[in-house]
PDB file of C-alpha atoms in Angstrom:
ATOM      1  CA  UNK A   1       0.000   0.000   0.000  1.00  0.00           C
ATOM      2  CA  UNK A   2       1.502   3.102  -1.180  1.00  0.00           C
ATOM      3  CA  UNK A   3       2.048   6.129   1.532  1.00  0.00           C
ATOM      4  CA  UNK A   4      -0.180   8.807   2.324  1.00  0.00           C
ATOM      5  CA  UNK A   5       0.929  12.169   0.438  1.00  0.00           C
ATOM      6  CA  UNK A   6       2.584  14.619   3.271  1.00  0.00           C
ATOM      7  CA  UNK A   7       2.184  18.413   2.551  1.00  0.00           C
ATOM      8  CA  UNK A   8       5.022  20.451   1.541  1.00  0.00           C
ATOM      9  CA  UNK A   9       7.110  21.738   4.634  1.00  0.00           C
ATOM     10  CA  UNK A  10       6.398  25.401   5.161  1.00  0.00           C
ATOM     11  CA  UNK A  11       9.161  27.706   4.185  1.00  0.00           C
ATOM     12  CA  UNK A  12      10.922  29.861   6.688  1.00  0.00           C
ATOM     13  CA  UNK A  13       9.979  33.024   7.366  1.00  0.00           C
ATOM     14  CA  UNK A  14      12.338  35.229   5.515  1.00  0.00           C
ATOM     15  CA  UNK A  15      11.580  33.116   2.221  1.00  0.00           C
ATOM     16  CA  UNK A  16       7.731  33.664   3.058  1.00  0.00           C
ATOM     17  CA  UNK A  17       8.333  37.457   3.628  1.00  0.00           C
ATOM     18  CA  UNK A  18      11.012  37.572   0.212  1.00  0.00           C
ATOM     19  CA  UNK A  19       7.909  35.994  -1.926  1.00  0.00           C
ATOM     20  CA  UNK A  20       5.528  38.292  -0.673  1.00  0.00           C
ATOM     21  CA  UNK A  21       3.804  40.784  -3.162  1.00  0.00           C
ATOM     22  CA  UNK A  22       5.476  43.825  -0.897  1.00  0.00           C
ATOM     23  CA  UNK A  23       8.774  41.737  -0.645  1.00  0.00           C
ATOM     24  CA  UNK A  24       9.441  40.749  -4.850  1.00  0.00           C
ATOM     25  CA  UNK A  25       8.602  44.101  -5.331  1.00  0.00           C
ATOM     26  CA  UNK A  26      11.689  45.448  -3.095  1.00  0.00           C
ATOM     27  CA  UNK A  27      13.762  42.571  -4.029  1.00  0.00           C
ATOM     28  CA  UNK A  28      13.509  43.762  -7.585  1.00  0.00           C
ATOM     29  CA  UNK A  29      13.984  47.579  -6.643  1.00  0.00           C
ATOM     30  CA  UNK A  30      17.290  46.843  -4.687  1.00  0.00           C
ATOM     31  CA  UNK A  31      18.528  44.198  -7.563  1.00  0.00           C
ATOM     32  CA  UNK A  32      17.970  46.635 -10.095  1.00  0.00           C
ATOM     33  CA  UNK A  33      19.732  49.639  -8.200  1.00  0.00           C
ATOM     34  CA  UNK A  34      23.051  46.940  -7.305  1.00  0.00           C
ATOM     35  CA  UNK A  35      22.905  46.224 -10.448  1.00  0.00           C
ATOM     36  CA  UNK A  36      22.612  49.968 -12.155  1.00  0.00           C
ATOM     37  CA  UNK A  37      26.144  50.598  -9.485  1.00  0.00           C
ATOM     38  CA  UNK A  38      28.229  47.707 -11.260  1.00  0.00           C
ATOM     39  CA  UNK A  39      27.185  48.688 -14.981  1.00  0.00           C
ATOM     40  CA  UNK A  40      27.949  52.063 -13.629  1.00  0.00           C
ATOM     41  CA  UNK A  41      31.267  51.518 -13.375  1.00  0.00           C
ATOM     42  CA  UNK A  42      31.802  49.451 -16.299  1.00  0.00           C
ATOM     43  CA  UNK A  43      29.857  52.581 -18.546  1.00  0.00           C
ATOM     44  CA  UNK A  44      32.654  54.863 -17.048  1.00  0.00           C
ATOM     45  CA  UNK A  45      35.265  52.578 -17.631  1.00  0.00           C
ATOM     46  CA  UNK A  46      34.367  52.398 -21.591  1.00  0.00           C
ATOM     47  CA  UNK A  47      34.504  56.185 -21.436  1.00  0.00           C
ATOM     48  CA  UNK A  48      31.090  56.653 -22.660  1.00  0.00           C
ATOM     49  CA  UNK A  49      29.441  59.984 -22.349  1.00  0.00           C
ATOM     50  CA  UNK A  50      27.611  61.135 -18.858  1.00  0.00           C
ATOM     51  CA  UNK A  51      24.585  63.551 -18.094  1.00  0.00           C
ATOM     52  CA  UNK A  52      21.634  64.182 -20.118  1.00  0.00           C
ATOM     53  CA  UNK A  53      22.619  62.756 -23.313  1.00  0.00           C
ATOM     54  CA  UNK A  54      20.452  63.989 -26.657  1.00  0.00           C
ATOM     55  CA  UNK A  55      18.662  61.777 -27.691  1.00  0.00           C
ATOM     56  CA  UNK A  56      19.730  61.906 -31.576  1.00  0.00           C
ATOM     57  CA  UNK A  57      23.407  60.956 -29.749  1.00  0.00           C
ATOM     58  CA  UNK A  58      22.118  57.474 -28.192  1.00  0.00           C
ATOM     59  CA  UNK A  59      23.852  54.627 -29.588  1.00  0.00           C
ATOM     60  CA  UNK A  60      22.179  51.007 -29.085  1.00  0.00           C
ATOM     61  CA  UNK A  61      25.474  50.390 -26.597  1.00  0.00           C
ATOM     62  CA  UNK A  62      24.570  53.421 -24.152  1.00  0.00           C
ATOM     63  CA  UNK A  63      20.629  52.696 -24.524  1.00  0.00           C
ATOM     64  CA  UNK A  64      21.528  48.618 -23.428  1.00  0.00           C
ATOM     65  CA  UNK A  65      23.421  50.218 -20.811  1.00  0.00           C
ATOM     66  CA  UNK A  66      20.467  52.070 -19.346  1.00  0.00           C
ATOM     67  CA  UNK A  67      18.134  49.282 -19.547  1.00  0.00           C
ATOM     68  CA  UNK A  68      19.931  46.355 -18.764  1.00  0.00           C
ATOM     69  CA  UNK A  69      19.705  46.459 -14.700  1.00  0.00           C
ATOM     70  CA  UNK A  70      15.232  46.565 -15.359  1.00  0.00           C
ATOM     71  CA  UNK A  71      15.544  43.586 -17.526  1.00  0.00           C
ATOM     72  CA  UNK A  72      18.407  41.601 -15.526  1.00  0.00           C
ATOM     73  CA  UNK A  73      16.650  42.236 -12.297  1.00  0.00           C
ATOM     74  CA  UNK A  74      13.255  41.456 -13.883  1.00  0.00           C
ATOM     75  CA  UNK A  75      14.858  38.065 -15.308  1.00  0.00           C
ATOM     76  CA  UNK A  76      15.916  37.136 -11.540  1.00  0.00           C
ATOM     77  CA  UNK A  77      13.048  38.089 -10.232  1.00  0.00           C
ATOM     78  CA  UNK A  78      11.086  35.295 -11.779  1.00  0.00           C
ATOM     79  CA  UNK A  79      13.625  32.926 -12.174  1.00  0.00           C
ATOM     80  CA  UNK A  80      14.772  32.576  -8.736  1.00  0.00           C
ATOM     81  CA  UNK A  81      12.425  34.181  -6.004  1.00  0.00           C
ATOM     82  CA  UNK A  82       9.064  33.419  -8.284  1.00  0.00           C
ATOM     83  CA  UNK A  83      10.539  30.332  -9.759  1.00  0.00           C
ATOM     84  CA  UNK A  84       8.597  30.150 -12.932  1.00  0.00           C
ATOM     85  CA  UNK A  85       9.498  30.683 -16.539  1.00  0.00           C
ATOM     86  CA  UNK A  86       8.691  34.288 -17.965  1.00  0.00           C
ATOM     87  CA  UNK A  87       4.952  33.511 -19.929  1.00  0.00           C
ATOM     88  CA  UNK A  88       4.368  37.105 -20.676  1.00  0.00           C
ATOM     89  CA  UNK A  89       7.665  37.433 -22.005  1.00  0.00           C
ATOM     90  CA  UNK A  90       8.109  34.140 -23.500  1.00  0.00           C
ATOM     91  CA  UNK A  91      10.246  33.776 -27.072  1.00  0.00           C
ATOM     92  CA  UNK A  92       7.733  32.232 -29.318  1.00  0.00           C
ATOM     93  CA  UNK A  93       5.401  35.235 -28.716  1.00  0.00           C
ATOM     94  CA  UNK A  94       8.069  37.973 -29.262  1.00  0.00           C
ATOM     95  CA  UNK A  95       7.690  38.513 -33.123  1.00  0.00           C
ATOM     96  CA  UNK A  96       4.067  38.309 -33.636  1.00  0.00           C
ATOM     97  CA  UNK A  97       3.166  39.814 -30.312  1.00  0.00           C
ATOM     98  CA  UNK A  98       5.446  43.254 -30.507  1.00  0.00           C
ATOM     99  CA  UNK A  99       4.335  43.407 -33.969  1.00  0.00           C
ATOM    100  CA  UNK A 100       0.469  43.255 -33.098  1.00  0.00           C
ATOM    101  CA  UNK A 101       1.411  45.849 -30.223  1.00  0.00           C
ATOM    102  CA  UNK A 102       3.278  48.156 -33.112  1.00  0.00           C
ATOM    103  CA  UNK A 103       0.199  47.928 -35.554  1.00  0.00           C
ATOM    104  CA  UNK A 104      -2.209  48.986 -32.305  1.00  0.00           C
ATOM    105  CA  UNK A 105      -0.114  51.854 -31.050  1.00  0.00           C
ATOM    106  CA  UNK A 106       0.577  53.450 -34.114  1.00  0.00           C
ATOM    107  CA  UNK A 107      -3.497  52.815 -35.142  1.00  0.00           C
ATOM    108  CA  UNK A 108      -4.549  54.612 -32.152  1.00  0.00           C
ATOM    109  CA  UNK A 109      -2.091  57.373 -31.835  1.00  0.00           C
ATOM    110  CA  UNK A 110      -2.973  58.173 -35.725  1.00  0.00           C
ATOM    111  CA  UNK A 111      -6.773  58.485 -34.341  1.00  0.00           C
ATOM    112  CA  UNK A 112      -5.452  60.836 -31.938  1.00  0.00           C
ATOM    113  CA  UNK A 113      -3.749  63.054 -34.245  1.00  0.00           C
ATOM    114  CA  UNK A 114      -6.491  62.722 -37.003  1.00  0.00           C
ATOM    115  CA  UNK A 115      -8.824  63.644 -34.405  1.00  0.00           C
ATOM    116  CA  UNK A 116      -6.874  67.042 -33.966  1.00  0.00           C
ATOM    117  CA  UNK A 117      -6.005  67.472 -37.448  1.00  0.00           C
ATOM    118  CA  UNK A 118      -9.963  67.619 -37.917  1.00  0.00           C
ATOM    119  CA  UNK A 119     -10.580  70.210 -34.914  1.00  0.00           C
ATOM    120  CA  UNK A 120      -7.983  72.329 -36.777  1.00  0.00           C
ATOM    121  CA  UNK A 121      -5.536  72.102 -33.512  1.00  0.00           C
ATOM    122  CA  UNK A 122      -2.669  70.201 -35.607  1.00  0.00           C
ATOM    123  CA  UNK A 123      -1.583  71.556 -38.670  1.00  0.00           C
ATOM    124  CA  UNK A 124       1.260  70.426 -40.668  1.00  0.00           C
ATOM    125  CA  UNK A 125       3.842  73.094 -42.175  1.00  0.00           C
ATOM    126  CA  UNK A 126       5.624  70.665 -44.299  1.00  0.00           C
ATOM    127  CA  UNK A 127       8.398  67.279 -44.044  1.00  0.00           C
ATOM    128  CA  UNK A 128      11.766  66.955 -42.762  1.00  0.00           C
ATOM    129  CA  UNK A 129      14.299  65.441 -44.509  1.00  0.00           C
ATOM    130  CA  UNK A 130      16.876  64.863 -42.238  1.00  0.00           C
ATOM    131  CA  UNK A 131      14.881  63.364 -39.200  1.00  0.00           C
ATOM    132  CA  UNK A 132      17.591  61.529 -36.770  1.00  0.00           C
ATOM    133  CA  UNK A 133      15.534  58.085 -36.398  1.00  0.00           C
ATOM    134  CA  UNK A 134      18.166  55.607 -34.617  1.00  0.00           C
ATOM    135  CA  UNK A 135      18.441  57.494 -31.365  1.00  0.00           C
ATOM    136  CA  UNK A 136      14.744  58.804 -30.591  1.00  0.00           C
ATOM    137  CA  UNK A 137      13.505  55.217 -31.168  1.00  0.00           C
ATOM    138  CA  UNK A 138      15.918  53.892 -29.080  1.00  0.00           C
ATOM    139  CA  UNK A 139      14.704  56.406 -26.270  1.00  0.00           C
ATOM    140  CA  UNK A 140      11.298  56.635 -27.174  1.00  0.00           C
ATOM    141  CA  UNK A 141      10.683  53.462 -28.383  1.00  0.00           C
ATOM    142  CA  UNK A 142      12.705  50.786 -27.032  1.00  0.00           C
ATOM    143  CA  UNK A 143      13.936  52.773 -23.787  1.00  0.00           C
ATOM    144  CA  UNK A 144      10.369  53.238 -22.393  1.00  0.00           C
ATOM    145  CA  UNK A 145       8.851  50.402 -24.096  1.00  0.00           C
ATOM    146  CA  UNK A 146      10.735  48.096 -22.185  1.00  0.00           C
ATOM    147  CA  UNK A 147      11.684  49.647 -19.722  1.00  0.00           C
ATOM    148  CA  UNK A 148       8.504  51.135 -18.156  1.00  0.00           C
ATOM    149  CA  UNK A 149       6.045  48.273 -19.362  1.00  0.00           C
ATOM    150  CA  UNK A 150       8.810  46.178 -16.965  1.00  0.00           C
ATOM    151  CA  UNK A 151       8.668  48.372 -14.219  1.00  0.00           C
ATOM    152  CA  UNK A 152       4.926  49.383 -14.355  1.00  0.00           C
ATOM    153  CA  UNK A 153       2.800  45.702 -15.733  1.00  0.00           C
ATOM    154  CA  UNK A 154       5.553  43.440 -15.227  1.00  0.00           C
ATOM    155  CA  UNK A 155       6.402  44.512 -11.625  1.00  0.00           C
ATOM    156  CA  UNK A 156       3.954  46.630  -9.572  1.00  0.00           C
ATOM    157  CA  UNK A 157       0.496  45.451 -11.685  1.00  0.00           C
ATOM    158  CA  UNK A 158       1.074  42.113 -11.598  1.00  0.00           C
ATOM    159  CA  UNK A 159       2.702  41.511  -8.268  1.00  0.00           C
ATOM    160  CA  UNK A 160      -0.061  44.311  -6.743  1.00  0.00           C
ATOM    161  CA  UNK A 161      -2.503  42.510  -8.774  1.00  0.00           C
ATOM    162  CA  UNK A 162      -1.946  39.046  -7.054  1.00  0.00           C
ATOM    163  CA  UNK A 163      -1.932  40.684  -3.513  1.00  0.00           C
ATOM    164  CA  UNK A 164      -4.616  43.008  -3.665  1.00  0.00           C
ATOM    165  CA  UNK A 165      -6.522  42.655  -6.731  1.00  0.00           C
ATOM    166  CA  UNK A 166      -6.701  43.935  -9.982  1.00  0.00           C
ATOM    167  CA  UNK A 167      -8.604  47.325  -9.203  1.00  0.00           C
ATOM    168  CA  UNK A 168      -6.063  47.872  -6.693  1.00  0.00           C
ATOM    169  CA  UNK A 169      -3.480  46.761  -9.194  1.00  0.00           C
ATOM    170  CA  UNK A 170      -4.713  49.711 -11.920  1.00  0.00           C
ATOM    171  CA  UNK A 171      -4.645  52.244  -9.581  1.00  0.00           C
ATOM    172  CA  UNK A 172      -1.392  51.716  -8.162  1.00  0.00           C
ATOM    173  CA  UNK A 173      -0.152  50.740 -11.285  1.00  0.00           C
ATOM    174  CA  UNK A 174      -1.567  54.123 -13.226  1.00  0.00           C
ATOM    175  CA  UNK A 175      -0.371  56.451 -10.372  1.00  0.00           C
ATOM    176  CA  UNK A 176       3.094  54.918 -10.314  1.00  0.00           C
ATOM    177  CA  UNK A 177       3.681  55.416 -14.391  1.00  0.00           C
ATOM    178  CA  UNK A 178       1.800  59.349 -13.768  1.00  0.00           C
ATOM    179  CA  UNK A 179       4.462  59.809 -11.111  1.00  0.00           C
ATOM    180  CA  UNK A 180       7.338  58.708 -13.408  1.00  0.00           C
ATOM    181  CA  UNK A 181       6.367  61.707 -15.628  1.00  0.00           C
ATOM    182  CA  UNK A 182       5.629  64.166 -13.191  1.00  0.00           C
ATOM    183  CA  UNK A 183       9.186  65.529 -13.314  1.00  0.00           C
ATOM    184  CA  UNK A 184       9.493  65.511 -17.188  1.00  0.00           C
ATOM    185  CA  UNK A 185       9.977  68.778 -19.274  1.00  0.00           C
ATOM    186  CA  UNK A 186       6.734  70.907 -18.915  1.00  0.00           C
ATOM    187  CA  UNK A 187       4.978  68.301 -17.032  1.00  0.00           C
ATOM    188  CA  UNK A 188       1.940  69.763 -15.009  1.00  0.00           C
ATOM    189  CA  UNK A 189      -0.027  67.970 -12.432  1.00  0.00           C
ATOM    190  CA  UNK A 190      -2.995  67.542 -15.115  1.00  0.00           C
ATOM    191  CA  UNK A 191      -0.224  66.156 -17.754  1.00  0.00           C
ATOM    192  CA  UNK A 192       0.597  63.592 -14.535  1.00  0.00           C
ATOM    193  CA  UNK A 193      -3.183  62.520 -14.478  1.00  0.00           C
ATOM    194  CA  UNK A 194      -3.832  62.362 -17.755  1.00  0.00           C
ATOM    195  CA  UNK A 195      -0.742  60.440 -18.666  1.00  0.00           C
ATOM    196  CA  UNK A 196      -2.225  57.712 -16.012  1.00  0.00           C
ATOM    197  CA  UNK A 197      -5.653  57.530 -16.784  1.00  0.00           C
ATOM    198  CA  UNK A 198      -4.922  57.153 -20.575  1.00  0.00           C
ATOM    199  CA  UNK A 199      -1.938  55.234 -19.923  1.00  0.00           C
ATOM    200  CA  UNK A 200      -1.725  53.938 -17.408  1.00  0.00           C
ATOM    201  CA  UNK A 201      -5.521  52.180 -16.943  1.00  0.00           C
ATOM    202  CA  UNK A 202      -5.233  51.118 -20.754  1.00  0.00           C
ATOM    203  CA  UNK A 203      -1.617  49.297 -20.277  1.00  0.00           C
ATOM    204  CA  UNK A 204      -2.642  47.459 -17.604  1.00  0.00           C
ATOM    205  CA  UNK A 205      -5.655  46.116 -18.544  1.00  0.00           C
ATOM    206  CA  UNK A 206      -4.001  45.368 -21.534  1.00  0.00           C
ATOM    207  CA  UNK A 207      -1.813  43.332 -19.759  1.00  0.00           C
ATOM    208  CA  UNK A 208      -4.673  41.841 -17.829  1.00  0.00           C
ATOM    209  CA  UNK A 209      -6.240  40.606 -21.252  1.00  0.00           C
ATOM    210  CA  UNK A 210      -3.279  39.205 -22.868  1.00  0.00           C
ATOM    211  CA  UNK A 211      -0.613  38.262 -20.315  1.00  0.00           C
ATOM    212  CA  UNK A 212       1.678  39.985 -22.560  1.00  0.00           C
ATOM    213  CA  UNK A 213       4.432  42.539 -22.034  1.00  0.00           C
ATOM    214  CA  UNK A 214       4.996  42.272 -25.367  1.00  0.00           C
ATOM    215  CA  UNK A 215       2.450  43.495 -26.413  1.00  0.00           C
ATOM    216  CA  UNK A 216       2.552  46.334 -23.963  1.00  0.00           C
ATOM    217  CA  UNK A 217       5.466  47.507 -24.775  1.00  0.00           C
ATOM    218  CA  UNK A 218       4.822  47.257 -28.694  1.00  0.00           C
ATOM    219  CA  UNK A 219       2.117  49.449 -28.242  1.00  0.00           C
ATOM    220  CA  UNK A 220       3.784  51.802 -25.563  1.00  0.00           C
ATOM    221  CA  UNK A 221       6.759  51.985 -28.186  1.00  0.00           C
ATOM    222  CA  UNK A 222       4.644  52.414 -31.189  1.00  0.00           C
ATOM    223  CA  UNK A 223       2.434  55.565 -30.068  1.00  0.00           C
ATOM    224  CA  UNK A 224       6.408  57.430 -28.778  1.00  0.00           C
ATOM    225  CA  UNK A 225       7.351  56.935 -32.298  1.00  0.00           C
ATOM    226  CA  UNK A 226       4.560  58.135 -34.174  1.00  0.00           C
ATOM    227  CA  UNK A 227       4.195  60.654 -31.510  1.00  0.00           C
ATOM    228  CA  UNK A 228       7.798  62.147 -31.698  1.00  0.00           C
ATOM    229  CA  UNK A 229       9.398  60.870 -34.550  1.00  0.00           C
ATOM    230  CA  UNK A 230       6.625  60.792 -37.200  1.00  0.00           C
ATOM    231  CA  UNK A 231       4.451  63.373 -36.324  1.00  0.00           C
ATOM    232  CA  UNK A 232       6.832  65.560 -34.406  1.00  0.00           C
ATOM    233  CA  UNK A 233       4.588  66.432 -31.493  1.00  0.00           C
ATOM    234  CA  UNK A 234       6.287  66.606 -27.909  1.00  0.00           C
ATOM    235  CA  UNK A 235       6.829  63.411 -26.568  1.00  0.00           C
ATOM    236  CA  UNK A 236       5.335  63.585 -22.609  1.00  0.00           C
ATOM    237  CA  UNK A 237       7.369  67.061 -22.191  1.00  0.00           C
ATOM    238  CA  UNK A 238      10.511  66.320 -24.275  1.00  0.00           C
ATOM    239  CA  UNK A 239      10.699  68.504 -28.079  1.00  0.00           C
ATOM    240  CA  UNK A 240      10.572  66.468 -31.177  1.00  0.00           C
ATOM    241  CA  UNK A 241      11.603  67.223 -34.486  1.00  0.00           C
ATOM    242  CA  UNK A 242       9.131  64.327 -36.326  1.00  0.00           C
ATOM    243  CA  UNK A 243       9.222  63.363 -40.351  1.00  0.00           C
ATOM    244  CA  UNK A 244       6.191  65.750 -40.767  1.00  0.00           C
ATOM    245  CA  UNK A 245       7.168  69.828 -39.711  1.00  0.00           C
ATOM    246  CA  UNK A 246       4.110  70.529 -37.473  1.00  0.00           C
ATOM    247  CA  UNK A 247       2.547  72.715 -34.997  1.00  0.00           C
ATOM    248  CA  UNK A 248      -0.446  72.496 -32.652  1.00  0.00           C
ATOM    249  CA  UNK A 249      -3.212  75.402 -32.403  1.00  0.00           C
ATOM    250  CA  UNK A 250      -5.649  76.005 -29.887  1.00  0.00           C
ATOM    251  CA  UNK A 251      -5.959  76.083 -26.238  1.00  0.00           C
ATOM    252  CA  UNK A 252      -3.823  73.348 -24.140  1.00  0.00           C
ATOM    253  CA  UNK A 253      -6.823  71.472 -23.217  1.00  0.00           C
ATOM    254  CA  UNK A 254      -7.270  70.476 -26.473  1.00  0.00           C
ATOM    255  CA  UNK A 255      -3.701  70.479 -27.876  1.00  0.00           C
ATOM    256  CA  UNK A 256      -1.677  69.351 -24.660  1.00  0.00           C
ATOM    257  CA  UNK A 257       0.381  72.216 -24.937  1.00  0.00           C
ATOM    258  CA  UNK A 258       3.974  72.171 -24.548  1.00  0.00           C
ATOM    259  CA  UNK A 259       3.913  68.538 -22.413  1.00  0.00           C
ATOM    260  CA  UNK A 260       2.386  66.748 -26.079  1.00  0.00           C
ATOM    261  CA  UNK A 261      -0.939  64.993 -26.351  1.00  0.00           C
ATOM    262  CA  UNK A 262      -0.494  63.021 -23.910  1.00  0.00           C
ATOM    263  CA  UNK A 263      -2.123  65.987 -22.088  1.00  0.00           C
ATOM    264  CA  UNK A 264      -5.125  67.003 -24.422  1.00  0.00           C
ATOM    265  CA  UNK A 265      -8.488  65.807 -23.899  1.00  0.00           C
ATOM    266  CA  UNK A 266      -8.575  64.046 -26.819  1.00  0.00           C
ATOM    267  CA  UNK A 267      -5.916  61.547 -26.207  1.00  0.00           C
ATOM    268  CA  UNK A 268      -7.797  61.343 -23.131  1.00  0.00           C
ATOM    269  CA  UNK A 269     -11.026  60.432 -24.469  1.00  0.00           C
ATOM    270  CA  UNK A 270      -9.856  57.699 -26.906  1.00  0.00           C
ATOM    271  CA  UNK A 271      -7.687  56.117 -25.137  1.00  0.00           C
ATOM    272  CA  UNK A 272     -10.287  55.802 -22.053  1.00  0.00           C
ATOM    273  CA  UNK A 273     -12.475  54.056 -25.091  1.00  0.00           C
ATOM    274  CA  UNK A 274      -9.828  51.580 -25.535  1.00  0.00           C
ATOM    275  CA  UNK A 275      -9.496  51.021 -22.149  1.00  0.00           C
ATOM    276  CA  UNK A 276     -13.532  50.170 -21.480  1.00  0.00           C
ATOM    277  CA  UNK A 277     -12.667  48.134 -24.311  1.00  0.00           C
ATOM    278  CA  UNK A 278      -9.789  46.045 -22.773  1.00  0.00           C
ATOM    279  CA  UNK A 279     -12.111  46.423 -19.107  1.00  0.00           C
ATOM    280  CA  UNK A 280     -14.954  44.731 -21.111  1.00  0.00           C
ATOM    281  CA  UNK A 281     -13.275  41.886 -22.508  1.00  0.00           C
ATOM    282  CA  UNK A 282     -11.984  41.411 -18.651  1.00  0.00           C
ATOM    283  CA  UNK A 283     -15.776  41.306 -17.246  1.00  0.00           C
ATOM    284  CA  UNK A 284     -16.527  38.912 -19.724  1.00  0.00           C
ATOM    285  CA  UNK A 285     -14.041  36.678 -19.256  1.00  0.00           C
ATOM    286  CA  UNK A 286     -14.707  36.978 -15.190  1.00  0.00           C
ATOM    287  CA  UNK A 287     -11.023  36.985 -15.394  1.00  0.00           C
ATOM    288  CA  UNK A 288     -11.035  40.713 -12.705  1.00  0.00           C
ATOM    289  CA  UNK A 289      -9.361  39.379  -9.567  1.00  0.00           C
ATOM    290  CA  UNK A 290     -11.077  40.316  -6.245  1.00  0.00           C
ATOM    291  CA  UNK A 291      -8.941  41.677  -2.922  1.00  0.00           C
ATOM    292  CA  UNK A 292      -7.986  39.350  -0.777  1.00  0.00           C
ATOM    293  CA  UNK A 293     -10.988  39.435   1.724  1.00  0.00           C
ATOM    294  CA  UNK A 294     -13.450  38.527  -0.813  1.00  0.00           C
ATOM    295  CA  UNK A 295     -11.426  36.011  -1.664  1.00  0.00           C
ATOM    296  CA  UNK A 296     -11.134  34.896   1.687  1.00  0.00           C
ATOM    297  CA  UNK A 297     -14.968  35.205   2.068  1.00  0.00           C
ATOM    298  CA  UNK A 298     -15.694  33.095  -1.082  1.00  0.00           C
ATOM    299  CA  UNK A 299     -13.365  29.985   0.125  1.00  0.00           C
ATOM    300  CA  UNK A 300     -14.548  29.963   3.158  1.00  0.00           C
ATOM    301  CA  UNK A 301     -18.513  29.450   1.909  1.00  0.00           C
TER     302      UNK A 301
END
């Protein structure tokens, strides 16, 4: 007769407290900072420039400099205190998955700014032909793409998400990627709200729906591009000189003024479409987790 199954032993404490929501979420702040201090000192060593570098003058090696400790810290993260292999940033899914995210971004930032075109508040003055791609798309593109979709759905959503909830997760999650922009160029407190209701809601239920940072950060990527480089609106504060020459008119409700469109009522608006889009398909599903204590209610009936 074969034995009766024992249950695991509990961990110890510290492990218990490491694999906590509140506890992955400082072990991957304080990996990423140790980390940021060695490649520090490597950067110097290589002599490569310091301060606020323009971004035409980014090279691929400076832009893998600034986001390897997010990645390498997210990578250990999973691997070693979650022990699980990365699903929503799996291989297989890279190609098709960034590529859907592209397509999305660029489709709904191109509403945006067709939207405006039609209210008369962006007008275009004529094309550039010398437009420095390589080093905007780095920063705009691949910089935040990865970078903040890592930090902001990869990190504080999800972890928050399977703590306290998913509402608790957007809210967190939205006022955590409005605070990152609070201290950008011409950055107002409205720009800071806007930026995470828009943004910040839509991301992470986009996240919610797909399991995807790929996706994410196709589509977070995508919409810098056409914003900056394309279009040549501000990108969240930061000048752009974009493929078309262009200017906004009208009041900065409507226009975003100096921050970019990020801040105009219209970006607003669409974006908060999208995201009762991405909140529906949730409901659906049934796939909204509840806090903890309605949790707890429903196991114990």
């Amino acid at each position: 007769m074969s034995a009766e199954p024992t249950d695991a032993p509990r961990p110890a404490l510290p492990l218990r407290l490491l694999r906590s929501p509140l506890g992955r979420i400082v072990a991957f702040a304080a990996t990423a900072f140790l980390i940021g201090i060695v490649l520090a000192r490597i950067y110097d060593g290589l002599g490569l420039p310091k301060g606020a570098i323009p971004f035409r003058d980014v090279t691929p090696l400076i832009e893998l400099f600034r986001l390897a400790p997010v990645v390498l810290a997210y990578w250990l993260l999973v691997r070693t205190i979650e022990n699980r292999r990365i699903d929503e940033l799996a291989p297989r899914k890279a190609v098709p998955h960034v590529l859907l995210g592209i397509a999305g971004g660029a489709a709904l930032f191109s509403l945006v700014v067709g939207a405006l075109w039609a209210l008369g508040a962006y007008v275009v003055d004529g094309i550039h032909h010398d437009v420095p791609w390589l080093g905007p798309i780095l920063v705009l593109g691949v910089g935040a793409g990865v970078g903040e979709e890592i930090v902001s759905r990869g990190v504080i959503f999800r972890i928050v998400e399977e703590g306290l909830g998913t509402w608790a997760a957007l809210l967190l999650s939205a006022a955590v990627f409005g605070g990152l922009h609070a201290w950008n160029p011409n950055a107002t407190a409205w720009s800071a709200l806007a930026i995470a209701i828009e943004a910040g809601l839509l991301f992470g239920l986009l996240y919610h729906v797909t399991r995807s940072l790929w996706i994410c950060m196709g589509v977070h990527a995508a919409w810098n591009v056409a914003q900056g480089p394309v279009y040549g609106i501000p990108v969240s504060g930061f000048e752009q000189q974009g493929l078309l020459a262009s200017h906004m008119r009208g009041p900065d409700w409507l226009t975003g003024g100096a921050f970019g469109v990020e801040a105009s009522v219209v970006a607003l608006g669409l974006c908060s479409v999208a995201t009762a889009g991405c909140l529906a398909i949730a409901v659906r599903r049934g796939t909204l987790v509840p806090p903890p204590w309605r949790r707890n209610r429903a196991q114990s009936a």
